[in-house]
Amino acid sequence: MKYIYGNFKMNSTVSDVKAYLMTLVTNTRDEKNEVAIALPYTHLTTAKEYLEGSVVKLGSQNVAEEEKGAFTGEISADMLKDVGVDFTLIGHSERRNIYNESDKSVNKKIKMALAKGLEVVLCIGESLQTKEAGKVESFLKKQLEEDLKGLYENELKSIIIAYEPIWAIGTGKSATTKEIEKTIAIVRDIVAHIYSEKAGKEIVVLYGGSVNPDNFKSILNTKGVNGALIGGACLDANKFSSMIKSL
Ligand code: 13P
């Protein structure tokens, strides 16, 4: 089974998303692969209604570190659960880089999300500078060790790792399948080192970064890749559905 996750980022309105969801639900009626979309907060309640009875999982793109209280502008894990959200993205590079989200914060968010029964898609990935300096492995090791600090091996069943090299996001320049295979093997080794060989093998790892209808199948067929986290190319329901159907 493959995992096809979409990330809307800050796109569309609630009015737009209704038609989108109807198309997606129709096109995924008998889908055996896992299909999921992470939508803006404002869309979640409506999306839940439209996804009722469908196979499509619903996610948010972020979650608060704290449980509740004086945190103006934040949305808690309880609030997401309350509207029927299944999972949340955590640590997307846009959150880390534009909003200075630290590994410490990512770690707190993962713990909060899991404690409240949300599944987690933990996003990791290196910058172009790190890649060019030949430090991908040490960077990912530090990122994963800090993000997963204090989490138990049995909690990994509710965590998906999305490897999204920053230089490939929104650039139209995806990593090559060779690069993806190599780096995802590194990610699995790191997880094996932190937990166990079994954990490294079993953890679900997605690739993200300029996945499009042309490279989708070859990326999904790359060794070690369980699925994709798709930004730009998920925004058109027909395009997204035909990628899913092409599997
Ligand atoms: P693009 O597919 O637009 O490159 O975005 C990838 C991404 O950041 C998904 O989270």
GROMACS .gro file of C-alpha atoms and ligand atoms in nm:
model
  257
    1MET     CA    1   0.000   0.000   0.000
    2LYS     CA    2   0.122   0.349  -0.085
    3TYR     CA    3   0.053   0.674   0.099
    4ILE     CA    4  -0.047   0.976  -0.107
    5TYR     CA    5  -0.066   1.289   0.103
    6GLY     CA    6  -0.151   1.638  -0.022
    7ASN     CA    7  -0.058   1.964   0.148
    8PHE     CA    8  -0.269   2.263   0.046
    9LYS     CA    9  -0.045   2.512   0.229
   10MET     CA   10  -0.215   2.858   0.232
   11ASN     CA   11  -0.428   2.806  -0.077
   12SER     CA   12  -0.798   2.804  -0.169
   13THR     CA   13  -1.107   2.910   0.025
   14VAL     CA   14  -1.380   2.706   0.190
   15SER     CA   15  -1.605   2.785  -0.107
   16ASP     CA   16  -1.345   2.649  -0.351
   17VAL     CA   17  -1.264   2.338  -0.154
   18LYS     CA   18  -1.617   2.191  -0.166
   19ALA     CA   19  -1.603   2.111  -0.538
   20TYR     CA   20  -1.247   1.989  -0.492
   21LEU     CA   21  -1.350   1.743  -0.222
   22MET     CA   22  -1.648   1.614  -0.418
   23THR     CA   23  -1.420   1.533  -0.711
   24LEU     CA   24  -1.159   1.373  -0.489
   25VAL     CA   25  -1.414   1.162  -0.303
   26THR     CA   26  -1.571   1.039  -0.628
   27ASN     CA   27  -1.235   0.953  -0.779
   28THR     CA   28  -1.106   0.765  -0.475
   29ARG     CA   29  -1.419   0.561  -0.402
   30ASP     CA   30  -1.253   0.218  -0.431
   31GLU     CA   31  -0.900   0.331  -0.356
   32LYS     CA   32  -0.682   0.080  -0.173
   33ASN     CA   33  -0.390   0.316  -0.118
   34GLU     CA   34  -0.399   0.569   0.165
   35VAL     CA   35  -0.508   0.914   0.048
   36ALA     CA   36  -0.494   1.217   0.274
   37ILE     CA   37  -0.502   1.595   0.255
   38ALA     CA   38  -0.377   1.859   0.495
   39LEU     CA   39  -0.599   2.166   0.467
   40PRO     CA   40  -0.601   2.517   0.618
   41TYR     CA   41  -0.770   2.530   0.961
   42THR     CA   42  -1.070   2.724   0.830
   43HIS     CA   43  -1.155   2.441   0.588
   44LEU     CA   44  -1.154   2.152   0.833
   45THR     CA   45  -1.513   2.147   0.958
   46THR     CA   46  -1.658   2.168   0.608
   47ALA     CA   47  -1.403   1.919   0.476
   48LYS     CA   48  -1.500   1.669   0.744
   49GLU     CA   49  -1.862   1.677   0.622
   50TYR     CA   50  -1.761   1.635   0.259
   51LEU     CA   51  -1.523   1.349   0.341
   52GLU     CA   52  -1.778   1.159   0.551
   53GLY     CA   53  -1.782   0.794   0.441
   54SER     CA   54  -1.485   0.840   0.207
   55VAL     CA   55  -1.139   0.685   0.234
   56VAL     CA   56  -0.965   1.023   0.239
   57LYS     CA   57  -0.797   1.116   0.566
   58LEU     CA   58  -0.817   1.474   0.690
   59GLY     CA   59  -0.525   1.664   0.834
   60SER     CA   60  -0.413   2.005   0.954
   61GLN     CA   61  -0.082   2.166   0.864
   62ASN     CA   62   0.023   2.254   1.217
   63VAL     CA   63  -0.082   2.219   1.582
   64ALA     CA   64  -0.007   2.412   1.901
   65GLU     CA   65   0.259   2.290   2.144
   66GLU     CA   66   0.044   2.375   2.442
   67GLU     CA   67  -0.276   2.212   2.553
   68LYS     CA   68  -0.486   2.527   2.604
   69GLY     CA   69  -0.486   2.878   2.743
   70ALA     CA   70  -0.345   3.219   2.658
   71PHE     CA   71  -0.186   3.141   2.321
   72THR     CA   72  -0.356   3.386   2.086
   73GLY     CA   73  -0.382   3.260   1.732
   74GLU     CA   74  -0.295   2.898   1.808
   75ILE     CA   75  -0.508   2.590   1.743
   76SER     CA   76  -0.484   2.301   1.989
   77ALA     CA   77  -0.477   1.926   1.930
   78ASP     CA   78  -0.807   1.896   2.120
   79MET     CA   79  -0.967   2.148   1.884
   80LEU     CA   80  -0.846   1.949   1.583
   81LYS     CA   81  -0.972   1.622   1.727
   82ASP     CA   82  -1.304   1.787   1.804
   83VAL     CA   83  -1.364   1.869   1.436
   84GLY     CA   84  -1.264   1.519   1.327
   85VAL     CA   85  -0.909   1.570   1.208
   86ASP     CA   86  -0.708   1.246   1.171
   87PHE     CA   87  -0.352   1.377   1.148
   88THR     CA   88  -0.138   1.687   1.150
   89LEU     CA   89   0.176   1.786   0.966
   90ILE     CA   90   0.447   1.893   1.209
   91GLY     CA   91   0.775   2.067   1.136
   92HIS     CA   92   0.720   2.153   0.771
   93SER     CA   93   1.025   2.344   0.648
   94GLU     CA   94   0.808   2.650   0.586
   95ARG     CA   95   0.715   2.647   0.956
   96ARG     CA   96   1.075   2.593   1.059
   97ASN     CA   97   1.224   2.856   0.829
   98ILE     CA   98   0.961   3.129   0.802
   99TYR     CA   99   0.827   3.101   1.157
  100ASN     CA  100   1.148   2.991   1.330
  101GLU     CA  101   1.000   2.668   1.461
  102SER     CA  102   1.273   2.482   1.650
  103ASP     CA  103   1.329   2.109   1.690
  104LYS     CA  104   1.234   2.156   2.055
  105SER     CA  105   0.898   2.297   1.953
  106VAL     CA  106   0.850   2.021   1.693
  107ASN     CA  107   0.919   1.764   1.964
  108LYS     CA  108   0.660   1.921   2.198
  109LYS     CA  109   0.403   1.934   1.918
  110ILE     CA  110   0.452   1.567   1.832
  111LYS     CA  111   0.405   1.467   2.196
  112MET     CA  112   0.093   1.680   2.229
  113ALA     CA  113  -0.059   1.551   1.904
  114LEU     CA  114   0.001   1.187   1.997
  115ALA     CA  115  -0.131   1.237   2.349
  116LYS     CA  116  -0.454   1.366   2.199
  117GLY     CA  117  -0.486   1.082   1.947
  118LEU     CA  118  -0.377   1.262   1.632
  119GLU     CA  119  -0.145   1.092   1.386
  120VAL     CA  120   0.165   1.286   1.291
  121VAL     CA  121   0.343   1.352   0.964
  122LEU     CA  122   0.685   1.474   1.074
  123CYS     CA  123   0.854   1.676   0.799
  124ILE     CA  124   1.231   1.682   0.781
  125GLY     CA  125   1.485   1.778   0.517
  126GLU     CA  126   1.803   1.969   0.448
  127SER     CA  127   1.872   2.303   0.278
  128LEU     CA  128   2.074   2.341  -0.040
  129GLN     CA  129   2.361   2.481   0.167
  130THR     CA  130   2.368   2.170   0.387
  131LYS     CA  131   2.351   1.948   0.080
  132GLU     CA  132   2.635   2.130  -0.093
  133ALA     CA  133   2.844   2.113   0.223
  134GLY     CA  134   2.801   1.733   0.219
  135LYS     CA  135   2.634   1.737   0.562
  136VAL     CA  136   2.296   1.579   0.483
  137GLU     CA  137   2.345   1.275   0.705
  138SER     CA  138   2.462   1.462   1.014
  139PHE     CA  139   2.189   1.723   0.964
  140LEU     CA  140   1.909   1.465   0.938
  141LYS     CA  141   2.049   1.271   1.232
  142LYS     CA  142   2.039   1.577   1.458
  143GLN     CA  143   1.696   1.677   1.330
  144LEU     CA  144   1.546   1.333   1.389
  145GLU     CA  145   1.714   1.281   1.726
  146GLU     CA  146   1.581   1.613   1.854
  147ASP     CA  147   1.237   1.584   1.699
  148LEU     CA  148   1.182   1.231   1.831
  149LYS     CA  149   1.346   1.286   2.171
  150GLY     CA  150   1.165   1.097   2.448
  151LEU     CA  151   0.926   0.919   2.213
  152TYR     CA  152   0.887   0.545   2.251
  153GLU     CA  153   0.926   0.296   1.969
  154ASN     CA  154   0.561   0.192   1.991
  155GLU     CA  155   0.461   0.554   1.921
  156LEU     CA  156   0.622   0.535   1.577
  157LYS     CA  157   0.315   0.351   1.449
  158SER     CA  158   0.134   0.685   1.463
  159ILE     CA  159   0.417   0.878   1.298
  160ILE     CA  160   0.496   0.910   0.930
  161ILE     CA  161   0.821   1.077   0.828
  162ALA     CA  162   0.810   1.302   0.522
  163TYR     CA  163   1.155   1.363   0.378
  164GLU     CA  164   1.129   1.693   0.197
  165PRO     CA  165   1.460   1.844   0.087
  166ILE     CA  166   1.407   2.221   0.110
  167TRP     CA  167   1.578   2.281  -0.223
  168ALA     CA  168   1.318   2.064  -0.397
  169ILE     CA  169   1.007   2.226  -0.246
  170GLY     CA  170   0.812   2.441  -0.489
  171THR     CA  171   1.112   2.471  -0.717
  172GLY     CA  172   1.000   2.234  -0.990
  173LYS     CA  173   1.329   2.055  -0.931
  174SER     CA  174   1.259   1.730  -0.754
  175ALA     CA  175   1.539   1.519  -0.610
  176THR     CA  176   1.641   1.237  -0.845
  177THR     CA  177   1.522   0.886  -0.763
  178LYS     CA  178   1.884   0.800  -0.690
  179GLU     CA  179   1.911   1.083  -0.436
  180ILE     CA  180   1.575   0.990  -0.285
  181GLU     CA  181   1.671   0.624  -0.247
  182LYS     CA  182   2.002   0.714  -0.085
  183THR     CA  183   1.862   0.970   0.157
  184ILE     CA  184   1.560   0.765   0.260
  185ALA     CA  185   1.797   0.477   0.337
  186ILE     CA  186   1.985   0.721   0.560
  187VAL     CA  187   1.660   0.822   0.731
  188ARG     CA  188   1.578   0.456   0.798
  189ASP     CA  189   1.929   0.396   0.934
  190ILE     CA  190   1.892   0.688   1.172
  191VAL     CA  191   1.557   0.555   1.298
  192ALA     CA  192   1.715   0.208   1.333
  193HIS     CA  193   2.002   0.362   1.531
  194ILE     CA  194   1.766   0.550   1.765
  195TYR     CA  195   1.519   0.262   1.810
  196SER     CA  196   1.577  -0.074   1.642
  197GLU     CA  197   1.638  -0.239   1.309
  198LYS     CA  198   1.268  -0.326   1.297
  199ALA     CA  199   1.168   0.037   1.355
  200GLY     CA  200   1.396   0.152   1.072
  201LYS     CA  201   1.237  -0.098   0.836
  202GLU     CA  202   0.877  -0.038   0.937
  203ILE     CA  203   0.861   0.340   0.970
  204VAL     CA  204   0.654   0.491   0.689
  205VAL     CA  205   0.863   0.738   0.488
  206LEU     CA  206   0.727   0.973   0.223
  207TYR     CA  207   0.916   1.187  -0.022
  208GLY     CA  208   0.808   1.547  -0.087
  209GLY     CA  209   0.940   1.823  -0.311
  210SER     CA  210   0.816   1.902  -0.662
  211VAL     CA  211   0.632   1.573  -0.704
  212ASN     CA  212   0.420   1.606  -1.020
  213PRO     CA  213   0.226   1.381  -1.259
  214ASP     CA  214   0.544   1.317  -1.462
  215ASN     CA  215   0.775   1.202  -1.182
  216PHE     CA  216   0.510   1.062  -0.945
  217LYS     CA  217   0.524   0.698  -1.048
  218SER     CA  218   0.899   0.668  -1.063
  219ILE     CA  219   0.932   0.833  -0.722
  220LEU     CA  220   0.666   0.607  -0.572
  221ASN     CA  221   0.845   0.304  -0.714
  222THR     CA  222   1.180   0.407  -0.566
  223LYS     CA  223   1.323   0.168  -0.309
  224GLY     CA  224   1.238   0.266   0.047
  225VAL     CA  225   0.966   0.514  -0.051
  226ASN     CA  226   0.622   0.444   0.096
  227GLY     CA  227   0.452   0.743  -0.060
  228ALA     CA  228   0.456   1.112  -0.141
  229LEU     CA  229   0.369   1.444   0.021
  230ILE     CA  230   0.251   1.665  -0.260
  231GLY     CA  231   0.216   2.044  -0.252
  232GLY     CA  232   0.144   2.234  -0.573
  233ALA     CA  233   0.031   1.931  -0.773
  234CYS     CA  234  -0.241   1.836  -0.522
  235LEU     CA  235  -0.433   2.162  -0.563
  236ASP     CA  236  -0.614   2.044  -0.875
  237ALA     CA  237  -0.849   1.761  -0.776
  238ASN     CA  238  -0.836   1.593  -1.117
  239LYS     CA  239  -0.460   1.609  -1.137
  240PHE     CA  240  -0.425   1.475  -0.783
  241SER     CA  241  -0.681   1.199  -0.848
  242SER     CA  242  -0.516   1.087  -1.169
  243MET     CA  243  -0.181   1.057  -0.994
  244ILE     CA  244  -0.346   0.838  -0.730
  245LYS     CA  245  -0.523   0.632  -0.997
  246SER     CA  246  -0.203   0.582  -1.193
  247LEU     CA  247  -0.070   0.356  -0.917
  24813P     P1  248   0.566   2.106  -0.373
  24813P     O1  249   0.508   1.974  -0.412
  24813P     O2  250   0.483   2.223  -0.418
  24813P     O3  251   0.710   2.117  -0.408
  24813P     O4  252   0.559   2.112  -0.211
  24813P     C1  253   0.605   2.006  -0.137
  24813P     C2  254   0.569   2.028   0.004
  24813P     O5  255   0.621   2.116   0.071
  24813P     C3  256   0.464   1.943   0.062
  24813P     O6  257   0.457   1.957   0.200
   0.00000   0.00000   0.00000
